[in-house]
CSV table of C-alpha atoms in Angstrom, one decimal:
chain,number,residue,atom,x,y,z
A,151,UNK,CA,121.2,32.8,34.2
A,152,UNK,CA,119.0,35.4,33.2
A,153,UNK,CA,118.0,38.6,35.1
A,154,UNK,CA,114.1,39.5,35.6
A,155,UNK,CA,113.2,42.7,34.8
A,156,UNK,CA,111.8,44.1,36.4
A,157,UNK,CA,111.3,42.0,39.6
A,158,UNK,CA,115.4,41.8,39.4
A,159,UNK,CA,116.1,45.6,38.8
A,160,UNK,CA,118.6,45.8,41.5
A,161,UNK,CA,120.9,43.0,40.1
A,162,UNK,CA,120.4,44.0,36.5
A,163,UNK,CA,121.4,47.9,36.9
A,164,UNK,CA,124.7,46.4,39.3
A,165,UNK,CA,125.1,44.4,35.8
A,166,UNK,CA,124.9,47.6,34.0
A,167,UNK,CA,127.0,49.7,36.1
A,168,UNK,CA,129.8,47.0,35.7
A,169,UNK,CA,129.7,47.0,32.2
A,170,UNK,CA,129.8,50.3,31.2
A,171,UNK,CA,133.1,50.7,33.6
A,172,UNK,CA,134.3,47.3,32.1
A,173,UNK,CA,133.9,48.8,28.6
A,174,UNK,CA,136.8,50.7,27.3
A,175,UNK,CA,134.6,51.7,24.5
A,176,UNK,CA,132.4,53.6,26.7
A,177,UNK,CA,135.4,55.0,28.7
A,178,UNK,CA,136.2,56.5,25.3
A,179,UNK,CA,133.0,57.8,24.3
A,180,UNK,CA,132.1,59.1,27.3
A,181,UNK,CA,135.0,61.1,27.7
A,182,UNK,CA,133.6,64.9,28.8
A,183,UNK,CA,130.3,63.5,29.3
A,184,UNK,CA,129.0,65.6,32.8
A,185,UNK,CA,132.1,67.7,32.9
A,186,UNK,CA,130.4,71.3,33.7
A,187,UNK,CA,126.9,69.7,33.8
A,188,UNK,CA,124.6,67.4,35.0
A,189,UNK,CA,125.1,64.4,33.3
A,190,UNK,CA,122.9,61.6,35.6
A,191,UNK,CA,120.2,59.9,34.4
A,192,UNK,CA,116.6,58.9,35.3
A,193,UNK,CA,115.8,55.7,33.0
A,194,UNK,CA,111.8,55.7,33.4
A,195,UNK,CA,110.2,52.7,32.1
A,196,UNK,CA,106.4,53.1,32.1
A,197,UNK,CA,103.5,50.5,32.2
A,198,UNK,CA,102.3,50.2,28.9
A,199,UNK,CA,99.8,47.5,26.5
A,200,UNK,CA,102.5,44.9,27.4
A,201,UNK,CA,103.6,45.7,31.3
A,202,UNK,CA,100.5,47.3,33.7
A,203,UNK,CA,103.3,47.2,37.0
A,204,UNK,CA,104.4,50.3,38.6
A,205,UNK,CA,106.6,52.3,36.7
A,206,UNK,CA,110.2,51.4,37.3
A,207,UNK,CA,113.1,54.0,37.5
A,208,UNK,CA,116.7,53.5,37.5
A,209,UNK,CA,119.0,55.7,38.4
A,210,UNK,CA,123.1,56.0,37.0
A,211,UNK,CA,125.6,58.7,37.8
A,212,UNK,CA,127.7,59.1,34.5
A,213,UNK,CA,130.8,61.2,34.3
A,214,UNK,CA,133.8,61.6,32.4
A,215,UNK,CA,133.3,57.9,30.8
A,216,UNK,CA,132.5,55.9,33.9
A,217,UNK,CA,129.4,55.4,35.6
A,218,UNK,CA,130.1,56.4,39.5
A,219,UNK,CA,126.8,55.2,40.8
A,220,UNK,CA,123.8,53.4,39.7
A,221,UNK,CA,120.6,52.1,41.7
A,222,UNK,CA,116.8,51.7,41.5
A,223,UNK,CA,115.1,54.4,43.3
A,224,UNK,CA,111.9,54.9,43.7
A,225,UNK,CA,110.8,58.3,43.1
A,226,UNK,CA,113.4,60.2,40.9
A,227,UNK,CA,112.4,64.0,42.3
A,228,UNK,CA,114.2,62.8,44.8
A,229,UNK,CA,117.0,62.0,42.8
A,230,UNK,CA,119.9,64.6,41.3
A,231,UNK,CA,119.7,64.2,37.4
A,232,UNK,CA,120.5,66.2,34.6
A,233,UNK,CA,118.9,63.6,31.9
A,234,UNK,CA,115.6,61.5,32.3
A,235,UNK,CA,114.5,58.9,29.1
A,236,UNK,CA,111.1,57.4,29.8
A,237,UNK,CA,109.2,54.9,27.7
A,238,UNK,CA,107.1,52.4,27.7
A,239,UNK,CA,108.2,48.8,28.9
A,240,UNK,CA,108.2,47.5,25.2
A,241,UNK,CA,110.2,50.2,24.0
A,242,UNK,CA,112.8,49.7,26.5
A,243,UNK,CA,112.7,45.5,25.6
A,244,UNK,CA,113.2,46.4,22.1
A,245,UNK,CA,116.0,49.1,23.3
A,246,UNK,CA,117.6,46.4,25.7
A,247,UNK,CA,117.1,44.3,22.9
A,248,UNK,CA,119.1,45.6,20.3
A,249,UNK,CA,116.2,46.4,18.0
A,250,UNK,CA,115.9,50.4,18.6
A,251,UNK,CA,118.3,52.7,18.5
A,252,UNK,CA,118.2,55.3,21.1
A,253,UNK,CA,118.8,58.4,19.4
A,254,UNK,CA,116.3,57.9,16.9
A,255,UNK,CA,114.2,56.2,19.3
A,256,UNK,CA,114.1,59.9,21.1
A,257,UNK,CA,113.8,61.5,17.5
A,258,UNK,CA,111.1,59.7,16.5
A,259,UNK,CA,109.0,59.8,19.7
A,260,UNK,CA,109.9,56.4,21.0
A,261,UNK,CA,111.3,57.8,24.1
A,262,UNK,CA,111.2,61.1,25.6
A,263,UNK,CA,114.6,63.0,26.7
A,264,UNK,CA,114.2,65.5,29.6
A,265,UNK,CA,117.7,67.3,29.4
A,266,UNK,CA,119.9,68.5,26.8
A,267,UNK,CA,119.1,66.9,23.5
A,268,UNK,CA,122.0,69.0,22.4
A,269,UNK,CA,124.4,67.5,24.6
A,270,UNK,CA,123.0,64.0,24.2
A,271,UNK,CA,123.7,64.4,20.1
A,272,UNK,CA,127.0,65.7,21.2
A,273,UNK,CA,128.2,61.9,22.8
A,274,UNK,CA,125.0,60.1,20.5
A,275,UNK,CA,128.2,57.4,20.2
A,276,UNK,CA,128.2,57.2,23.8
A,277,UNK,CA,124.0,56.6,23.9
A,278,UNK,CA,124.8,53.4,21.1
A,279,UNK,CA,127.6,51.7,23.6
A,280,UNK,CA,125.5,52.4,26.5
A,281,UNK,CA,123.0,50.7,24.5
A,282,UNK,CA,124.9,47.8,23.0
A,283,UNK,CA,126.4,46.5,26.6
A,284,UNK,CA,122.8,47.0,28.1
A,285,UNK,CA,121.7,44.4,24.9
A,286,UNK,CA,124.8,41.9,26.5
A,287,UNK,CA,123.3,41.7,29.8
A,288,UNK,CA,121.0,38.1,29.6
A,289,UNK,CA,117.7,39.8,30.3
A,290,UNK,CA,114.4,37.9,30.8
A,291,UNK,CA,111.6,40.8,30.6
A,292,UNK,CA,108.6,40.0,32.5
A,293,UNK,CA,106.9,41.8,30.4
């Protein structure tokens, strides 16, 4: 059965968190990732021409491969990340959806990156499988 996003946020980014630390794919492209840095992330999905909700923001602890923690939160100042990507809501459905990829999504002003775009280039494989299991969760947008 699908899960709503983002009425379902909190079931959907427990989906997410199991996947990555399912995936030995990520495990492998991960590897280093927030060793000697800040390597948690604020995903900021923004109303836009397709979604006029509040703003949703989900928070994952990545480090070394696995993802430690990950939760919806509702104001990420209050949150400790080293990475936020914000877009709109039908960016992040095309994103979720396969049809975007997310390094050129931030190179080409799709998304925004808050952080190290040097590090993020450094594990860009890791950004693709983070994107590819987030495309195998059965997503119904609502927007």
């Amino acid at each position: 059965m699908a899960i709503k996003l983002p009425s379902e946020a909190d079931q959907w980014i427990d989906e997410y968190q199991a996947k990555l630390n399912e995936s030995e794919e990520y495990s492998e492209a991960g590897e280093g990732w927030g060793i000697g840095f800040n390597g948690n992330f604020i995903f900021d999905i923004q109303p836009d021409d397709t979604y006029d909700g509040d703003p949703v923001y989900l928070f994952i602890a990545v480090k070394d491969g696995s993802c430690e923690d990950a939760y919806v939160t509702e104001d990420p100042d209050d949150e400790d990340w080293g990475f936020a990507f914000r877009g709109g809501a039908a960016s992040w459905k095309k994103l979720i959806d396969g049809e975007v990829d997310p390094v050129e999504g931030m190179m080409d002003g799709t998304f925004d990156l808050d952080g190290d775009m040097q590090k993020v280039m450094q594990y860009s494989q890791a950004a693709v499988v983070m994107t590819e299991l987030a495309s195998e969760i059965d997503t119904e947008f609502e927007f």
